[in-house]
Amino acid sequence: MPRPQPRMLEVLRTEMVTPNMRRVVFGGQEITTIPEGYEGGYIKLIFPDAPHSTPDRVVMRTYSIRAFDADKGEMAVDFALHGDAGGLATDWAMTVQPGDRILIGGPGSVKMVDPAADWVMLAGDMTAIPALMCNFERLTADTKGYVVIEITSEADKQDLNLPEGIELHWVINPTPEKLEGKLVEQIKALPWLEGQVSVWTACEFDSMRALRSYYRTDRGVGRDQIYLSSYWRAGRTEDQHKVDKQVDSAKAA
């Protein structure tokens, strides 16, 4: 299937969701060409005028669609104000004004937790919260398991509509770029439940690798039961992180 052409979208408004999470709501004429049902999937913000951009290789940053309303012609994207090592996209999100326009690539594939599993493990840091929220909206009332979210401060907690059988753990880490391992520690500390699990976890690269070993080796989670991804790497730009992921995937295979 051919990759969709980038769309020129317009910024409608911005708002601070929490002290370290900023929402940008997009619209414009080409918003109508975005298909429905891709909440939680990724898009590419394209910055042709950024440093190191060339006509053959433009700078892009990857984010998740938090919400899409076709009737209103609006798409919301939440920007964690930590985790983008290059700072390009977060700087843009903090300064952009209604009426500004930007090219958007995608949307890409959507990978969600399986609510039909016996129980679920949903975890991530600030960069994963938009996709986590989309996962929560797909859970059934009888879903059981854990949600573990690393945030920068107490004020970054958001109201979550979770099933009664979900046990929620907030992990406060004011310096996520220093890799203190708090998210990994909290996940490992939780009692492993009986039955088949469905795992969805997205976080920093080195934390992802530690959790991959834990899920697959220590807990025996099968490949078809797990979605595990790194959304960023401390001290690396997105382009560098992409190379790191390719090397790591080759080694893991």
CSV table of C-alpha atoms in Angstrom, one decimal:
chain,number,residue,atom,x,y,z
A,1,MET,CA,0.0,0.0,0.0
A,2,PRO,CA,1.5,3.4,-1.0
A,3,ARG,CA,2.5,5.8,1.7
A,4,PRO,CA,-0.1,8.7,1.9
A,5,GLN,CA,1.1,12.1,0.7
A,6,PRO,CA,1.8,14.6,3.5
A,7,ARG,CA,-1.1,17.0,4.3
A,8,MET,CA,-0.8,20.6,5.1
A,9,LEU,CA,-2.7,21.2,8.4
A,10,GLU,CA,-3.5,24.4,10.2
A,11,VAL,CA,-3.2,25.0,13.9
A,12,LEU,CA,-6.6,25.8,15.4
A,13,ARG,CA,-5.7,26.2,19.1
A,14,THR,CA,-3.3,25.1,21.8
A,15,GLU,CA,-3.7,24.4,25.5
A,16,MET,CA,-1.7,23.1,28.4
A,17,VAL,CA,-3.1,19.7,29.5
A,18,THR,CA,-0.7,19.5,32.4
A,19,PRO,CA,2.5,21.5,33.3
A,20,ASN,CA,4.5,19.2,31.1
A,21,MET,CA,2.0,18.3,28.4
A,22,ARG,CA,0.9,20.7,25.7
A,23,ARG,CA,-1.9,20.0,23.2
A,24,VAL,CA,-2.0,21.3,19.7
A,25,VAL,CA,-5.3,20.9,17.8
A,26,PHE,CA,-5.1,20.8,14.1
A,27,GLY,CA,-7.7,21.5,11.4
A,28,GLY,CA,-7.7,23.0,7.9
A,29,GLN,CA,-9.1,21.9,4.5
A,30,GLU,CA,-6.9,18.8,4.3
A,31,ILE,CA,-8.0,17.4,7.6
A,32,THR,CA,-10.9,15.8,5.8
A,33,THR,CA,-8.5,13.5,4.0
A,34,ILE,CA,-7.3,11.9,7.3
A,35,PRO,CA,-9.1,8.6,7.8
A,36,GLU,CA,-11.0,7.8,11.0
A,37,GLY,CA,-10.0,5.1,13.5
A,38,TYR,CA,-6.3,6.0,13.8
A,39,GLU,CA,-6.3,7.4,17.3
A,40,GLY,CA,-3.1,6.2,19.0
A,41,GLY,CA,-1.4,5.7,15.7
A,42,TYR,CA,1.6,7.8,14.7
A,43,ILE,CA,2.0,10.9,12.5
A,44,LYS,CA,5.2,12.7,11.3
A,45,LEU,CA,5.6,16.4,11.8
A,46,ILE,CA,7.7,17.6,8.9
A,47,PHE,CA,10.1,20.5,9.3
A,48,PRO,CA,11.7,21.4,5.9
A,49,ASP,CA,13.3,24.5,7.2
A,50,ALA,CA,14.9,22.9,10.2
A,51,PRO,CA,18.7,22.6,10.5
A,52,HIS,CA,20.1,19.6,8.6
A,53,SER,CA,17.0,19.4,6.4
A,54,THR,CA,17.8,18.9,2.7
A,55,PRO,CA,15.5,18.6,-0.4
A,56,ASP,CA,16.2,14.8,-0.3
A,57,ARG,CA,15.9,14.3,3.5
A,58,VAL,CA,13.7,16.6,5.6
A,59,VAL,CA,13.7,16.6,9.4
A,60,MET,CA,10.7,14.9,10.9
A,61,ARG,CA,9.4,14.2,14.4
A,62,THR,CA,7.0,11.4,15.4
A,63,TYR,CA,4.0,11.8,17.6
A,64,SER,CA,0.7,10.0,18.3
A,65,ILE,CA,-2.8,11.1,17.5
A,66,ARG,CA,-4.5,11.7,20.8
A,67,ALA,CA,-8.0,12.3,19.4
A,68,PHE,CA,-9.7,12.8,16.0
A,69,ASP,CA,-13.1,14.2,15.4
A,70,ALA,CA,-14.1,14.0,11.7
A,71,ASP,CA,-17.4,15.9,12.3
A,72,LYS,CA,-15.6,18.9,13.8
A,73,GLY,CA,-12.6,18.5,11.5
A,74,GLU,CA,-10.1,18.4,14.4
A,75,MET,CA,-7.1,16.3,15.4
A,76,ALA,CA,-5.4,16.7,18.7
A,77,VAL,CA,-1.8,15.9,19.3
A,78,ASP,CA,-0.2,16.0,22.8
A,79,PHE,CA,3.5,17.0,23.2
A,80,ALA,CA,5.4,15.8,26.3
A,81,LEU,CA,7.8,18.6,27.2
A,82,HIS,CA,10.5,16.1,28.0
A,83,GLY,CA,11.8,13.3,25.8
A,84,ASP,CA,12.4,15.1,22.5
A,85,ALA,CA,16.2,15.2,22.7
A,86,GLY,CA,16.5,17.6,19.8
A,87,GLY,CA,13.9,20.0,21.2
A,88,LEU,CA,12.6,20.8,17.7
A,89,ALA,CA,9.1,19.6,18.0
A,90,THR,CA,8.5,20.7,21.6
A,91,ASP,CA,9.9,24.1,20.8
A,92,TRP,CA,7.5,24.3,17.9
A,93,ALA,CA,4.6,23.2,20.1
A,94,MET,CA,5.4,25.9,22.7
A,95,THR,CA,5.6,28.8,20.2
A,96,VAL,CA,3.1,27.9,17.5
A,97,GLN,CA,0.1,30.1,17.0
A,98,PRO,CA,-3.4,29.6,15.6
A,99,GLY,CA,-3.3,29.9,11.9
A,100,ASP,CA,0.2,28.5,11.6
A,101,ARG,CA,0.5,25.6,9.2
A,102,ILE,CA,2.7,22.4,9.1
A,103,LEU,CA,3.0,19.4,6.9
A,104,ILE,CA,1.9,16.1,8.5
A,105,GLY,CA,2.8,12.6,7.3
A,106,GLY,CA,0.8,9.5,8.1
A,107,PRO,CA,-1.2,8.3,9.9
A,108,GLY,CA,0.7,5.1,10.5
A,109,SER,CA,-0.5,1.8,12.0
A,110,VAL,CA,-2.3,1.5,15.2
A,111,LYS,CA,-1.2,-1.1,17.7
A,112,MET,CA,-3.3,-1.5,20.8
A,113,VAL,CA,-3.5,-3.8,23.8
A,114,ASP,CA,-5.8,-6.9,23.5
A,115,PRO,CA,-8.7,-6.3,26.0
A,116,ALA,CA,-9.8,-10.0,25.4
A,117,ALA,CA,-6.7,-11.2,27.3
A,118,ASP,CA,-7.0,-12.5,30.8
A,119,TRP,CA,-5.2,-9.4,32.0
A,120,VAL,CA,-3.3,-6.4,30.7
A,121,MET,CA,-0.1,-4.6,31.4
A,122,LEU,CA,-0.2,-1.0,30.1
A,123,ALA,CA,2.8,1.1,30.8
A,124,GLY,CA,4.7,4.1,29.5
A,125,ASP,CA,6.3,7.5,30.3
A,126,MET,CA,5.1,11.0,29.4
A,127,THR,CA,5.8,10.5,25.7
A,128,ALA,CA,3.4,7.5,25.7
A,129,ILE,CA,0.5,9.0,27.5
A,130,PRO,CA,-1.4,10.0,24.4
A,131,ALA,CA,-1.3,6.5,23.0
A,132,LEU,CA,-2.0,5.1,26.5
A,133,MET,CA,-5.1,7.2,26.7
A,134,CYS,CA,-6.3,5.7,23.4
A,135,ASN,CA,-5.7,2.2,24.8
A,136,PHE,CA,-7.8,3.0,27.9
A,137,GLU,CA,-10.7,4.0,25.7
A,138,ARG,CA,-10.7,0.5,24.2
A,139,LEU,CA,-10.8,-1.4,27.5
A,140,THR,CA,-13.9,-3.3,28.5
A,141,ALA,CA,-15.6,-2.9,31.9
A,142,ASP,CA,-14.3,-6.3,33.1
A,143,THR,CA,-10.6,-5.7,32.0
A,144,LYS,CA,-8.1,-6.6,34.8
A,145,GLY,CA,-4.5,-5.7,35.2
A,146,TYR,CA,-2.1,-2.8,35.7
A,147,VAL,CA,-1.5,0.7,34.4
A,148,VAL,CA,1.9,2.2,35.2
A,149,ILE,CA,2.7,5.7,34.1
A,150,GLU,CA,5.9,7.7,34.7
A,151,ILE,CA,5.3,11.4,34.9
A,152,THR,CA,7.5,14.4,35.6
A,153,SER,CA,5.5,15.8,38.6
A,154,GLU,CA,2.4,15.2,40.7
A,155,ALA,CA,0.7,18.0,38.7
A,156,ASP,CA,1.1,15.9,35.5
A,157,LYS,CA,-1.5,13.4,36.7
A,158,GLN,CA,-4.6,13.3,34.5
A,159,ASP,CA,-8.0,12.0,35.3
A,160,LEU,CA,-8.3,8.4,33.9
A,161,ASN,CA,-11.5,6.5,33.2
A,162,LEU,CA,-10.2,3.0,34.0
A,163,PRO,CA,-12.1,-0.3,34.7
A,164,GLU,CA,-12.4,-1.2,38.4
A,165,GLY,CA,-10.2,-4.2,37.8
A,166,ILE,CA,-7.2,-2.0,36.7
A,167,GLU,CA,-4.6,-1.1,39.4
A,168,LEU,CA,-3.1,2.3,38.6
A,169,HIS,CA,0.5,3.2,39.6
A,170,TRP,CA,1.9,6.7,39.0
A,171,VAL,CA,5.7,7.0,39.0
A,172,ILE,CA,7.1,10.5,39.7
A,173,ASN,CA,10.4,11.1,38.0
A,174,PRO,CA,11.4,14.8,37.7
A,175,THR,CA,14.5,14.0,35.6
A,176,PRO,CA,13.4,11.4,33.1
A,177,GLU,CA,16.5,12.1,30.9
A,178,LYS,CA,18.8,10.8,33.6
A,179,LEU,CA,17.4,7.3,33.3
A,180,GLU,CA,16.9,6.5,37.0
A,181,GLY,CA,15.0,3.4,36.0
A,182,LYS,CA,11.9,4.2,38.1
A,183,LEU,CA,9.4,3.0,35.5
A,184,VAL,CA,11.2,-0.3,35.1
A,185,GLU,CA,11.5,-0.8,38.9
A,186,GLN,CA,7.8,-0.2,39.4
A,187,ILE,CA,6.8,-2.7,36.7
A,188,LYS,CA,9.1,-5.4,38.1
A,189,ALA,CA,7.8,-4.9,41.6
A,190,LEU,CA,4.2,-5.7,40.7
A,191,PRO,CA,2.9,-9.3,41.3
A,192,TRP,CA,2.6,-11.2,38.0
A,193,LEU,CA,-1.0,-12.3,37.5
A,194,GLU,CA,-2.3,-15.7,36.4
A,195,GLY,CA,-3.5,-16.3,32.8
A,196,GLN,CA,-2.6,-14.8,29.4
A,197,VAL,CA,-1.4,-11.3,29.5
A,198,SER,CA,-1.5,-8.6,26.8
A,199,VAL,CA,1.4,-6.1,27.2
A,200,TRP,CA,1.5,-2.6,25.8
A,201,THR,CA,4.6,-0.6,26.8
A,202,ALA,CA,6.2,2.5,25.2
A,203,CYS,CA,9.0,4.5,26.8
A,204,GLU,CA,12.7,5.5,26.6
A,205,PHE,CA,15.0,3.3,24.6
A,206,ASP,CA,17.2,1.8,27.4
A,207,SER,CA,14.1,1.3,29.6
A,208,MET,CA,12.5,-0.5,26.7
A,209,ARG,CA,15.4,-2.9,26.4
A,210,ALA,CA,15.4,-3.6,30.1
A,211,LEU,CA,11.6,-4.3,30.0
A,212,ARG,CA,12.0,-6.5,26.9
A,213,SER,CA,14.3,-8.7,28.8
A,214,TYR,CA,11.9,-8.8,31.8
A,215,TYR,CA,8.8,-9.5,29.8
A,216,ARG,CA,10.3,-12.1,27.4
A,217,THR,CA,12.9,-13.8,29.5
A,218,ASP,CA,11.8,-13.4,33.1
A,219,ARG,CA,8.0,-13.7,32.4
A,220,GLY,CA,7.9,-15.7,29.2
A,221,VAL,CA,5.6,-13.3,27.3
A,222,GLY,CA,5.2,-14.4,23.7
A,223,ARG,CA,5.8,-12.0,20.8
A,224,ASP,CA,2.1,-12.1,19.8
A,225,GLN,CA,1.2,-11.0,23.3
A,226,ILE,CA,3.3,-7.8,23.4
A,227,TYR,CA,3.7,-4.4,21.9
A,228,LEU,CA,6.9,-2.8,23.1
A,229,SER,CA,8.4,0.3,21.6
A,230,SER,CA,10.9,3.1,22.4
A,231,TYR,CA,9.6,6.6,21.6
A,232,TRP,CA,12.9,8.3,22.4
A,233,ARG,CA,16.4,7.9,23.7
A,234,ALA,CA,18.1,10.1,26.3
A,235,GLY,CA,20.8,12.2,24.8
A,236,ARG,CA,19.9,11.3,21.2
A,237,THR,CA,17.9,13.1,18.5
A,238,GLU,CA,15.1,11.3,16.8
A,239,ASP,CA,17.2,10.5,13.7
A,240,GLN,CA,20.0,9.1,16.0
A,241,HIS,CA,17.4,7.1,17.9
A,242,LYS,CA,16.0,5.7,14.7
A,243,VAL,CA,19.4,4.3,13.9
A,244,ASP,CA,19.8,2.9,17.4
A,245,LYS,CA,16.4,1.1,17.0
A,246,GLN,CA,17.4,-0.4,13.7
A,247,VAL,CA,20.7,-1.7,15.2
A,248,ASP,CA,18.9,-3.1,18.3
A,249,SER,CA,16.2,-4.8,16.2
A,250,ALA,CA,18.8,-6.5,14.1
A,251,LYS,CA,20.6,-7.8,17.2
A,252,ALA,CA,17.4,-8.9,18.9
A,253,ALA,CA,16.4,-10.8,15.8
